[in-house]
Amino acid sequence: MDSAKCRCLWLGNVIAQVLLLTFVLLILSLKAEGGIWTPAGGPDGALVKQLAISPNYIADQTIVAISGSPSYGILFKSTNGGSSWFPLNTGNKGLDTVAFSPNYAVDQTIFAGGPVGVLKTTNGGTTWNSIMTNVYTTTITISPNYSVDQTIFAATNFEILKSTDGGMSWLNITPAGVCAGCGIGYSSIATSPNYAIDRTVFATISAPSYMTGLYKSTDGGNSWNIVNTASNTVNAVFLSPNFVTDQTLFAFSSSVIIKSIDGGTSWSVVSTGLPNGLVKSVAVSPNQTLFVGMNAMHSDWNTVQGLGIFKSTDGGISWTAVNTGLTNLEVNSIALSPNYTVDQTRFAGTYDSAGVFKSTDAGVSWGVVNSG
């Protein structure tokens, strides 16, 4: 081979290597500037909208988290108690709510909802099907007897809906008299643990309507009665896991938590020991230990935004802050292990970039669990 041809080949190799290096540097530059996005391995770096724990957590250690911006939620899953996470390909990045089937250990069913309606998976999140479209779903609640009755409750911006065939069809069960054109705002739905027998459902309606408040049904949502809570504004309702025997439930507005021990007939305020702030989330353990996540009032945001998590072991009579290790006090979601009375495990989802925290000592200390 003559020297001229060798020089040409050498020059061609140099040019190829320069072009390859330039391309690599360009890609790295775009990533650094935000021009190219890759899925995060965990729910860190953004708002954690909601957490949900598998009913079989003691065996499968599964938890899911919706993480993103207020209008952009991606579903992440962990199968080792939060030690590592991976994104689930739902085909949608606008999720707001997620719920496990009570029979998840067998049916591997999860429901997720948001601006696109309701999505369903029957293989633990590998593939998803749309079972409701063209509505903004804010809440999904599954019957404790789902394996038999296939019943799902869903709240949209305008209706409360019910399905008795696993989501194939839906019936509007919105309480009569609620302004149909006004919408129902954000609605919370809770079913009795003994729903198969007592058919009891509670639902909150917070909307620009004179029919706002807390509603109770004892026939599966066919008819409703408004429950007198001494307040027309009730954002969410939570039932004691032992509701069948203790008839205890809790509800909260923006800054007040109330409690009933007679199934909703009478109420008392149980938030007098809490700081002045906004109640963002409530979780109730089987032994009625309460956990409340709170943020500051909007008027105080110039100085402080998050107040953290507070715990009560006497049904709300007294409260204690439990924030050691919780580096972000803006708590948006709290979830307890189904076996909380034994494993003392709970998770907290926060705002901004702090992500998910976990405690295995009933909240005495917290550690961040965000990695991919």
Tab-separated table of N, CA and C in Angstrom, residues 224-295:
chain	number	residue	atom	x	y	z
A	224	TRP	N	-77.850	7.835	49.869
A	224	TRP	CA	-76.906	8.500	50.757
A	224	TRP	C	-77.640	9.393	51.751
A	225	ASN	N	-77.033	9.557	52.914
A	225	ASN	CA	-77.483	10.547	53.893
A	225	ASN	C	-76.290	11.407	54.277
A	226	ILE	N	-76.515	12.718	54.355
A	226	ILE	CA	-75.421	13.590	54.745
A	226	ILE	C	-75.201	13.463	56.245
A	227	VAL	N	-73.951	13.364	56.661
A	227	VAL	CA	-73.594	13.186	58.057
A	227	VAL	C	-73.282	14.546	58.666
A	228	ASN	N	-73.865	14.832	59.808
A	228	ASN	CA	-73.667	16.123	60.455
A	228	ASN	C	-72.303	16.164	61.140
A	229	THR	N	-71.367	16.887	60.547
A	229	THR	CA	-70.033	17.022	61.123
A	229	THR	C	-69.796	18.407	61.720
A	230	ALA	N	-70.818	19.237	61.750
A	230	ALA	CA	-70.722	20.625	62.213
A	230	ALA	C	-69.841	21.464	61.302
A	231	SER	N	-69.556	20.954	60.114
A	231	SER	CA	-68.775	21.708	59.133
A	231	SER	C	-69.161	21.235	57.746
A	232	ASN	N	-69.316	22.180	56.829
A	232	ASN	CA	-69.660	21.814	55.465
A	232	ASN	C	-68.435	21.439	54.640
A	233	THR	N	-67.253	21.675	55.203
A	233	THR	CA	-66.029	21.409	54.461
A	233	THR	C	-65.308	20.211	55.055
A	234	VAL	N	-65.361	19.094	54.364
A	234	VAL	CA	-64.653	17.879	54.772
A	234	VAL	C	-63.872	17.385	53.558
A	235	ASN	N	-62.552	17.358	53.680
A	235	ASN	CA	-61.713	17.006	52.537
A	235	ASN	C	-61.506	15.512	52.370
A	236	ALA	N	-61.445	14.779	53.477
A	236	ALA	CA	-61.157	13.346	53.380
A	236	ALA	C	-61.691	12.625	54.600
A	237	VAL	N	-61.926	11.325	54.453
A	237	VAL	CA	-62.445	10.501	55.538
A	237	VAL	C	-61.633	9.216	55.621
A	238	PHE	N	-61.356	8.764	56.851
A	238	PHE	CA	-60.578	7.552	57.096
A	238	PHE	C	-61.276	6.723	58.162
A	239	LEU	N	-61.431	5.438	57.894
A	239	LEU	CA	-62.071	4.538	58.850
A	239	LEU	C	-61.026	3.773	59.649
A	240	SER	N	-61.349	3.528	60.903
A	240	SER	CA	-60.511	2.650	61.709
A	240	SER	C	-60.489	1.270	61.073
A	241	PRO	N	-59.324	0.603	61.037
A	241	PRO	CA	-59.285	-0.776	60.524
A	241	PRO	C	-60.208	-1.704	61.306
A	242	ASN	N	-60.564	-1.301	62.545
A	242	ASN	CA	-61.478	-2.086	63.370
A	242	ASN	C	-62.873	-1.457	63.419
A	243	PHE	N	-63.246	-0.793	62.334
A	243	PHE	CA	-64.519	-0.074	62.284
A	243	PHE	C	-65.705	-0.972	62.626
A	244	VAL	N	-65.635	-2.227	62.271
A	244	VAL	CA	-66.749	-3.150	62.515
A	244	VAL	C	-67.101	-3.190	63.999
A	245	THR	N	-66.095	-3.144	64.850
A	245	THR	CA	-66.345	-3.242	66.297
A	245	THR	C	-66.303	-1.893	66.995
A	246	ASP	N	-65.406	-0.975	66.545
A	246	ASP	CA	-65.287	0.293	67.282
A	246	ASP	C	-66.067	1.445	66.660
A	247	GLN	N	-66.579	1.259	65.418
A	247	GLN	CA	-67.390	2.275	64.742
A	247	GLN	C	-66.699	3.641	64.701
A	248	THR	N	-65.379	3.624	64.622
A	248	THR	CA	-64.605	4.858	64.664
A	248	THR	C	-64.161	5.288	63.272
A	249	LEU	N	-64.315	6.568	63.000
A	249	LEU	CA	-63.813	7.143	61.768
A	249	LEU	C	-63.327	8.555	62.031
A	250	PHE	N	-62.453	9.013	61.151
A	250	PHE	CA	-61.872	10.340	61.249
A	250	PHE	C	-62.101	11.072	59.931
A	251	ALA	N	-62.258	12.385	60.024
A	251	ALA	CA	-62.389	13.210	58.828
A	251	ALA	C	-61.617	14.496	59.077
A	252	PHE	N	-61.177	15.123	58.005
A	252	PHE	CA	-60.490	16.398	58.203
A	252	PHE	C	-60.847	17.395	57.117
A	253	SER	N	-60.840	18.662	57.515
A	253	SER	CA	-60.933	19.772	56.585
A	253	SER	C	-59.512	20.295	56.413
A	254	SER	N	-59.361	21.522	55.991
A	254	SER	CA	-58.016	22.030	55.747
A	254	SER	C	-57.194	22.139	57.020
A	255	SER	N	-57.834	22.393	58.173
A	255	SER	CA	-57.060	22.628	59.385
A	255	SER	C	-57.631	21.962	60.633
A	256	VAL	N	-58.688	21.165	60.512
A	256	VAL	CA	-59.345	20.556	61.666
A	256	VAL	C	-59.545	19.068	61.425
A	257	ILE	N	-59.262	18.257	62.457
A	257	ILE	CA	-59.519	16.821	62.397
A	257	ILE	C	-60.642	16.503	63.374
A	258	ILE	N	-61.627	15.746	62.916
A	258	ILE	CA	-62.749	15.373	63.764
A	258	ILE	C	-62.850	13.853	63.834
A	259	LYS	N	-63.502	13.371	64.898
A	259	LYS	CA	-63.572	11.943	65.158
A	259	LYS	C	-64.973	11.555	65.579
A	260	SER	N	-65.427	10.395	65.092
A	260	SER	CA	-66.707	9.834	65.497
A	260	SER	C	-66.480	8.417	65.994
A	261	ILE	N	-67.140	8.051	67.093
A	261	ILE	CA	-67.027	6.685	67.617
A	261	ILE	C	-68.372	5.958	67.539
A	262	ASP	N	-69.308	6.531	66.762
A	262	ASP	CA	-70.616	5.903	66.606
A	262	ASP	C	-71.035	5.849	65.134
A	263	GLY	N	-70.056	5.654	64.260
A	263	GLY	CA	-70.370	5.486	62.848
A	263	GLY	C	-70.740	6.747	62.115
A	264	GLY	N	-70.476	7.903	62.728
A	264	GLY	CA	-70.743	9.175	62.063
A	264	GLY	C	-71.925	9.944	62.611
A	265	THR	N	-72.565	9.430	63.655
A	265	THR	CA	-73.731	10.133	64.227
A	265	THR	C	-73.310	11.381	64.973
A	266	SER	N	-72.257	11.290	65.761
A	266	SER	CA	-71.773	12.453	66.516
A	266	SER	C	-70.262	12.571	66.344
A	267	TRP	N	-69.752	13.804	66.574
A	267	TRP	CA	-68.344	14.084	66.281
A	267	TRP	C	-67.716	14.935	67.379
A	268	SER	N	-66.395	14.811	67.500
A	268	SER	CA	-65.636	15.685	68.399
A	268	SER	C	-64.343	16.085	67.700
A	269	VAL	N	-63.843	17.266	68.023
A	269	VAL	CA	-62.593	17.765	67.443
A	269	VAL	C	-61.416	17.130	68.175
A	270	VAL	N	-60.441	16.595	67.419
A	270	VAL	CA	-59.287	15.941	68.038
A	270	VAL	C	-57.975	16.538	67.531
A	271	SER	N	-58.020	17.782	67.103
A	271	SER	CA	-56.810	18.417	66.563
A	271	SER	C	-56.367	19.627	67.374
A	272	THR	N	-56.904	19.775	68.568
A	272	THR	CA	-56.572	20.965	69.359
A	272	THR	C	-55.105	20.997	69.782
A	273	GLY	N	-54.442	19.847	69.829
A	273	GLY	CA	-53.042	19.818	70.221
A	273	GLY	C	-52.078	19.979	69.073
A	274	LEU	N	-52.593	20.159	67.866
A	274	LEU	CA	-51.741	20.313	66.696
A	274	LEU	C	-51.439	21.784	66.433
A	275	PRO	N	-50.328	22.079	65.751
A	275	PRO	CA	-50.029	23.475	65.417
A	275	PRO	C	-51.004	24.008	64.386
A	276	ASN	N	-51.054	25.303	64.263
A	276	ASN	CA	-51.917	25.940	63.278
A	276	ASN	C	-51.338	25.692	61.886
A	277	GLY	N	-52.045	24.924	61.075
A	277	GLY	CA	-51.531	24.609	59.757
A	277	GLY	C	-52.546	23.855	58.925
A	278	LEU	N	-52.100	23.396	57.764
A	278	LEU	CA	-52.960	22.681	56.821
A	278	LEU	C	-52.749	21.179	56.965
A	279	VAL	N	-53.825	20.442	57.190
A	279	VAL	CA	-53.754	18.985	57.262
A	279	VAL	C	-53.707	18.438	55.836
A	280	LYS	N	-52.644	17.696	55.507
A	280	LYS	CA	-52.478	17.172	54.153
A	280	LYS	C	-52.742	15.678	54.053
A	281	SER	N	-52.511	14.934	55.132
A	281	SER	CA	-52.704	13.490	55.073
A	281	SER	C	-52.917	12.935	56.470
A	282	VAL	N	-53.679	11.840	56.546
A	282	VAL	CA	-53.962	11.171	57.816
A	282	VAL	C	-53.852	9.667	57.591
A	283	ALA	N	-53.272	8.959	58.541
A	283	ALA	CA	-53.222	7.502	58.496
A	283	ALA	C	-53.600	6.965	59.866
A	284	VAL	N	-54.370	5.858	59.880
A	284	VAL	CA	-54.869	5.273	61.119
A	284	VAL	C	-54.419	3.820	61.196
A	285	SER	N	-53.792	3.436	62.312
A	285	SER	CA	-53.349	2.059	62.498
A	285	SER	C	-54.458	1.246	63.161
A	286	PRO	N	-54.347	-0.079	63.159
A	286	PRO	CA	-55.374	-0.910	63.799
A	286	PRO	C	-55.567	-0.616	65.284
A	287	ASN	N	-54.515	-0.134	65.963
A	287	ASN	CA	-54.676	0.204	67.380
A	287	ASN	C	-55.010	1.681	67.583
A	288	GLN	N	-55.474	2.327	66.488
A	288	GLN	CA	-55.905	3.720	66.486
A	288	GLN	C	-54.790	4.710	66.783
A	289	THR	N	-53.569	4.332	66.494
A	289	THR	CA	-52.502	5.327	66.459
A	289	THR	C	-52.700	6.178	65.217
A	290	LEU	N	-52.676	7.492	65.398
A	290	LEU	CA	-52.922	8.422	64.299
A	290	LEU	C	-51.633	9.098	63.880
A	291	PHE	N	-51.479	9.270	62.574
A	291	PHE	CA	-50.368	10.036	62.029
A	291	PHE	C	-50.954	11.111	61.116
A	292	VAL	N	-50.467	12.337	61.264
A	292	VAL	CA	-50.977	13.459	60.484
A	292	VAL	C	-49.805	14.203	59.864
A	293	GLY	N	-49.853	14.407	58.552
A	293	GLY	CA	-48.874	15.234	57.865
A	293	GLY	C	-49.431	16.638	57.684
A	294	MET	N	-48.636	17.649	58.049
A	294	MET	CA	-49.143	19.025	58.030
A	294	MET	C	-48.166	19.967	57.325
A	295	ASN	N	-48.738	20.948	56.645
A	295	ASN	CA	-47.983	22.047	56.063
A	295	ASN	C	-48.433	23.350	56.700
